mmCIF file with all atom_site columns, C-alpha atoms in Angstrom:
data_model
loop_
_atom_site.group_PDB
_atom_site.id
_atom_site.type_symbol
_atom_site.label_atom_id
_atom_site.label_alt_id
_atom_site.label_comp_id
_atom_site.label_asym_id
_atom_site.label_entity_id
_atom_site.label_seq_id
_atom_site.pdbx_PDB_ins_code
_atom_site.Cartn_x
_atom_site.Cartn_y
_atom_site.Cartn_z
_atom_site.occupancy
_atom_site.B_iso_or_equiv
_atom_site.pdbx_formal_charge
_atom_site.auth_seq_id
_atom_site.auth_comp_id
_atom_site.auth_asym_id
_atom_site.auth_atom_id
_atom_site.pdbx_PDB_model_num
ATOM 1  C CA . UNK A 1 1  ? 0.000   0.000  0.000  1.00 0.00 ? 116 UNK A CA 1
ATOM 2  C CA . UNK A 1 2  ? 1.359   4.075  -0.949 1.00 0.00 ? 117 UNK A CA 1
ATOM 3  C CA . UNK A 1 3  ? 1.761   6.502  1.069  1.00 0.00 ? 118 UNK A CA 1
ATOM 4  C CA . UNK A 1 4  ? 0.774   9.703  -0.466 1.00 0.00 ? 119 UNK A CA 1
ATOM 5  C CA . UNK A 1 5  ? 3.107   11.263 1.679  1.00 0.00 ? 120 UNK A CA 1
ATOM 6  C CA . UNK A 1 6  ? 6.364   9.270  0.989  1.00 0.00 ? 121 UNK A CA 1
ATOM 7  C CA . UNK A 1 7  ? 8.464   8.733  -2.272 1.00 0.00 ? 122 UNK A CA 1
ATOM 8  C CA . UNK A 1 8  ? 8.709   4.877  -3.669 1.00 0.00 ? 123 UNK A CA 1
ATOM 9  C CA . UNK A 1 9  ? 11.862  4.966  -1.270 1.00 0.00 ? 124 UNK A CA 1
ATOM 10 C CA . UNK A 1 10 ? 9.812   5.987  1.892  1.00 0.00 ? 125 UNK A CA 1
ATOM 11 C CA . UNK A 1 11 ? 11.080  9.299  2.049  1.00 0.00 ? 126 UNK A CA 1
ATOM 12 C CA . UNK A 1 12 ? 8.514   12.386 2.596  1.00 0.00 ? 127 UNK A CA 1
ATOM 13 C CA . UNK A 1 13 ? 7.315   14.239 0.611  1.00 0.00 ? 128 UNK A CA 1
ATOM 14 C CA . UNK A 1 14 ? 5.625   17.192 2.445  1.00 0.00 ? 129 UNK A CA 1
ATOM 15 C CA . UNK A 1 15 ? 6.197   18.532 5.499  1.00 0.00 ? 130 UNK A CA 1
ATOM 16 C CA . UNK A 1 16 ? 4.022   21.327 7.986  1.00 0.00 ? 131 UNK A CA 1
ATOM 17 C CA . UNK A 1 17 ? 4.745   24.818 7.761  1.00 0.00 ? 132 UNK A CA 1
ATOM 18 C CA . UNK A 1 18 ? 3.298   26.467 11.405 1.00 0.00 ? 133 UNK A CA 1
ATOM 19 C CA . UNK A 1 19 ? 3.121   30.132 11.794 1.00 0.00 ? 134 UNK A CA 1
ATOM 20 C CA . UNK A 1 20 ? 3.546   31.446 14.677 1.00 0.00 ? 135 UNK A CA 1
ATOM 21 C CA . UNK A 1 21 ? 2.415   35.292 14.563 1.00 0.00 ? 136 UNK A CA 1
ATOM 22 C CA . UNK A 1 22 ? 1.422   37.719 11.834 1.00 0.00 ? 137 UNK A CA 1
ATOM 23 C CA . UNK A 1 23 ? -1.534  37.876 10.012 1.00 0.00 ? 138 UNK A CA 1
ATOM 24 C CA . UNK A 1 24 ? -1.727  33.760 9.480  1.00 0.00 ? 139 UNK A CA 1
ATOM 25 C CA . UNK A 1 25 ? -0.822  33.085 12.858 1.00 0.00 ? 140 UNK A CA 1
ATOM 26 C CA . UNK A 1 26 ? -2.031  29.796 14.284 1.00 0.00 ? 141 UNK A CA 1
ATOM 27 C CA . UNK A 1 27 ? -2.559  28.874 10.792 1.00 0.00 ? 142 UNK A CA 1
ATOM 28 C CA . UNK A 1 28 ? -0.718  25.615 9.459  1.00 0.00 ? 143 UNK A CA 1
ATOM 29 C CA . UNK A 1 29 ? 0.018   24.653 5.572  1.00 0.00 ? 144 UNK A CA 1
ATOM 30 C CA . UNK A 1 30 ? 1.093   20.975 4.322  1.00 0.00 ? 145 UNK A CA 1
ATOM 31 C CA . UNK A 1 31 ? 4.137   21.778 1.644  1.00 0.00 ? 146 UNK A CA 1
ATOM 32 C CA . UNK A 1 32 ? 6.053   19.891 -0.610 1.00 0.00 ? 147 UNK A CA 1
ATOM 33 C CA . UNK A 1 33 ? 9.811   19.337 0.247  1.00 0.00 ? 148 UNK A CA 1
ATOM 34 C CA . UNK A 1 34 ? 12.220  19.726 -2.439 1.00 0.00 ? 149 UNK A CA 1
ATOM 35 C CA . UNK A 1 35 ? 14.843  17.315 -2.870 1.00 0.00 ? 150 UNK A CA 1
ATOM 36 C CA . UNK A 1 36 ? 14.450  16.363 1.019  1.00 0.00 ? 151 UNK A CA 1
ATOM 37 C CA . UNK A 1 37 ? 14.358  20.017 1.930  1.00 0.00 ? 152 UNK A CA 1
ATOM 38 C CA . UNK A 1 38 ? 11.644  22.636 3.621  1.00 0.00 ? 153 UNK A CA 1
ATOM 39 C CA . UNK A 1 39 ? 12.199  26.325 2.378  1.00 0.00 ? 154 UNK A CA 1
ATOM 40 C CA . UNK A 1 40 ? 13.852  28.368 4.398  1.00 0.00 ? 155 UNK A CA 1
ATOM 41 C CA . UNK A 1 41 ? 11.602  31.153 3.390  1.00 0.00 ? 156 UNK A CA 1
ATOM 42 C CA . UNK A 1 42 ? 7.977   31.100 2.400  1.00 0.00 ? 157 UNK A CA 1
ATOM 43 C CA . UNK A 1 43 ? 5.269   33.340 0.918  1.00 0.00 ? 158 UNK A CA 1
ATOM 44 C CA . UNK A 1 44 ? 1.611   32.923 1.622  1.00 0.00 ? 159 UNK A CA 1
ATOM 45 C CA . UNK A 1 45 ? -1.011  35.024 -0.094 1.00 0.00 ? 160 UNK A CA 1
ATOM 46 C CA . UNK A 1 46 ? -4.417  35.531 1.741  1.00 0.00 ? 161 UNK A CA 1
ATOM 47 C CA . UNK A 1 47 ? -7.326  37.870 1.823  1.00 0.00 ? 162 UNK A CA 1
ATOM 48 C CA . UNK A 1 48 ? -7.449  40.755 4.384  1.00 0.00 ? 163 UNK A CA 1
ATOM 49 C CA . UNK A 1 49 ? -10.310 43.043 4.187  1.00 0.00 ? 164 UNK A CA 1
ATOM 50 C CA . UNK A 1 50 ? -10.978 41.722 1.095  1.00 0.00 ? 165 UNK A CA 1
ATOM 51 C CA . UNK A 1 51 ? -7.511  42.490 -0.689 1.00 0.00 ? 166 UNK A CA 1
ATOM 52 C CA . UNK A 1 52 ? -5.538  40.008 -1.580 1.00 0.00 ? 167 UNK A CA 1
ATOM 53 C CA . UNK A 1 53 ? -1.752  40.561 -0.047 1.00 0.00 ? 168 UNK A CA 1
ATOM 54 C CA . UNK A 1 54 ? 1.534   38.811 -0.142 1.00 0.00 ? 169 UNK A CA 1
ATOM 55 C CA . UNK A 1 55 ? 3.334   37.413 3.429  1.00 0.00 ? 170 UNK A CA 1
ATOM 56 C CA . UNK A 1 56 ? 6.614   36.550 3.981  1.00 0.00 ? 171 UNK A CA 1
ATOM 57 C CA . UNK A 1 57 ? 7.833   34.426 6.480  1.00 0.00 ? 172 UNK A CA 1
ATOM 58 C CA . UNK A 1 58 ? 11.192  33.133 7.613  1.00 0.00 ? 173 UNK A CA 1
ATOM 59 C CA . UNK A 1 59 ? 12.011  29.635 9.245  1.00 0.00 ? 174 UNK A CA 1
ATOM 60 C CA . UNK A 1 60 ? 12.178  30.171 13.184 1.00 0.00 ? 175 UNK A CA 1
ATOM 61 C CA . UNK A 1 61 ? 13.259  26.189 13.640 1.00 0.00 ? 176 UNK A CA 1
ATOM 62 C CA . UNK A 1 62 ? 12.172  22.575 13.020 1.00 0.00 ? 177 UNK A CA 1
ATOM 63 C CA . UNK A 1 63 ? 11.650  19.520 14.554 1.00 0.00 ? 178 UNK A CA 1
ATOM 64 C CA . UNK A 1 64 ? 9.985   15.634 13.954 1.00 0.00 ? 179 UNK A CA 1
ATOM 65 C CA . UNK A 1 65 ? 6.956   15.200 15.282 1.00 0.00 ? 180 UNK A CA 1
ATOM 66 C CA . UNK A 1 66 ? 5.532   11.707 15.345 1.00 0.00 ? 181 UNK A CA 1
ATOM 67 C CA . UNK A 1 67 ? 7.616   11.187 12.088 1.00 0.00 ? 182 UNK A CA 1
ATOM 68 C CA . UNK A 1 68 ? 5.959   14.426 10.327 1.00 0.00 ? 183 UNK A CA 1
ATOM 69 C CA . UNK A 1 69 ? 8.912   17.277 9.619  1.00 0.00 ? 184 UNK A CA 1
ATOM 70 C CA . UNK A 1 70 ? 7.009   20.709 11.077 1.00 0.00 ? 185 UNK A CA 1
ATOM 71 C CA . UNK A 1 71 ? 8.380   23.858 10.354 1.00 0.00 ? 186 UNK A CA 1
ATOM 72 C CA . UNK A 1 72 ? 7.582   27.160 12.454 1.00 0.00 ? 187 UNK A CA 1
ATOM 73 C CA . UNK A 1 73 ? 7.803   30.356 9.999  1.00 0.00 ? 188 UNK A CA 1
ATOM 74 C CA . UNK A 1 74 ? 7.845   34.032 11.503 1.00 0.00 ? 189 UNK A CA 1
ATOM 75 C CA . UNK A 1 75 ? 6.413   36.811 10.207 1.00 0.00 ? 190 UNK A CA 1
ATOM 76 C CA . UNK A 1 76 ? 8.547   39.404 7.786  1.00 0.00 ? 191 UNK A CA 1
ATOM 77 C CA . UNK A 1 77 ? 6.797   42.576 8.236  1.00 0.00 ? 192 UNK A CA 1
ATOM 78 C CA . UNK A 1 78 ? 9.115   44.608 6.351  1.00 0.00 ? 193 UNK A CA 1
ATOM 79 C CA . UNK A 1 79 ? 8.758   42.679 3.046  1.00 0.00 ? 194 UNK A CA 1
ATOM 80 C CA . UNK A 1 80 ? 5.234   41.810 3.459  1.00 0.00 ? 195 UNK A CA 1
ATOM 81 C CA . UNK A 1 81 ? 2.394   43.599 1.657  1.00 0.00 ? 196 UNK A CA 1
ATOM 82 C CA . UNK A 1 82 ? 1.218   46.792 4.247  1.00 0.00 ? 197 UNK A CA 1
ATOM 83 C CA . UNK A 1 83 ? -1.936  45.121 6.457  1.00 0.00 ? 198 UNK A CA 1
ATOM 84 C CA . UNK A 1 84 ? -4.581  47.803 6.551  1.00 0.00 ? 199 UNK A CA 1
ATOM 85 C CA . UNK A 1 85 ? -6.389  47.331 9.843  1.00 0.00 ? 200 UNK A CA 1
ATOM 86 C CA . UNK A 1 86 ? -8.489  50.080 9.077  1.00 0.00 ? 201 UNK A CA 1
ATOM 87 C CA . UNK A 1 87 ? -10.659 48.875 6.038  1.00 0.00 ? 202 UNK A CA 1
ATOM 88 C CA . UNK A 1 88 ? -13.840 49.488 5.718  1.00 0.00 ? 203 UNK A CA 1
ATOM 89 C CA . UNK A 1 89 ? -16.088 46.708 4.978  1.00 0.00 ? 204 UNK A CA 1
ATOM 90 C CA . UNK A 1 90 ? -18.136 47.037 1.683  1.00 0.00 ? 205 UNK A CA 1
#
């Protein structure tokens, strides 16, 4: 039987990105490693107020759990798209 998650030699395949403050915190996203490896740096796009913006996020550290690679990503402010707390709704 496959694993969707593992290569034919077992390997993963994905891994958990967590992120742990920003405007996705508390969020998590299953990614695809490449060649074996997580990203040391992610975007995420995602709808605030109803505009689409682009996040950056950096790796913070990672660890096994329960044979799952997780990832926690922080929160680049300064090259993120501006967050506009102050929309108005429509």
């Amino acid at each position: 039987m496959s694993n969707p998650d593992r290569d034919d030699s077992g390997a993963p395949t994905l891994y958990i990105a967590e992120f742990i403050d920003g405007p996705l915190e508390g969020q998590i996203d299953s990614r695809a490693l490449v060649r074996g490896k997580h990203a040391p740096r992610i975007s995420m796009v995602a709808a605030v107020g109803g505009l689409e913006s682009v996040f950056w996020y950096d790796e913070v550290d990672d660890r096994d759990m329960n044979g799952q690679r997780r990832v926690r990503y922080a929160f680049d402010e300064g090259e993120s798209d501006p967050i506009d707390t102050e929309v108005e709704p429509l």
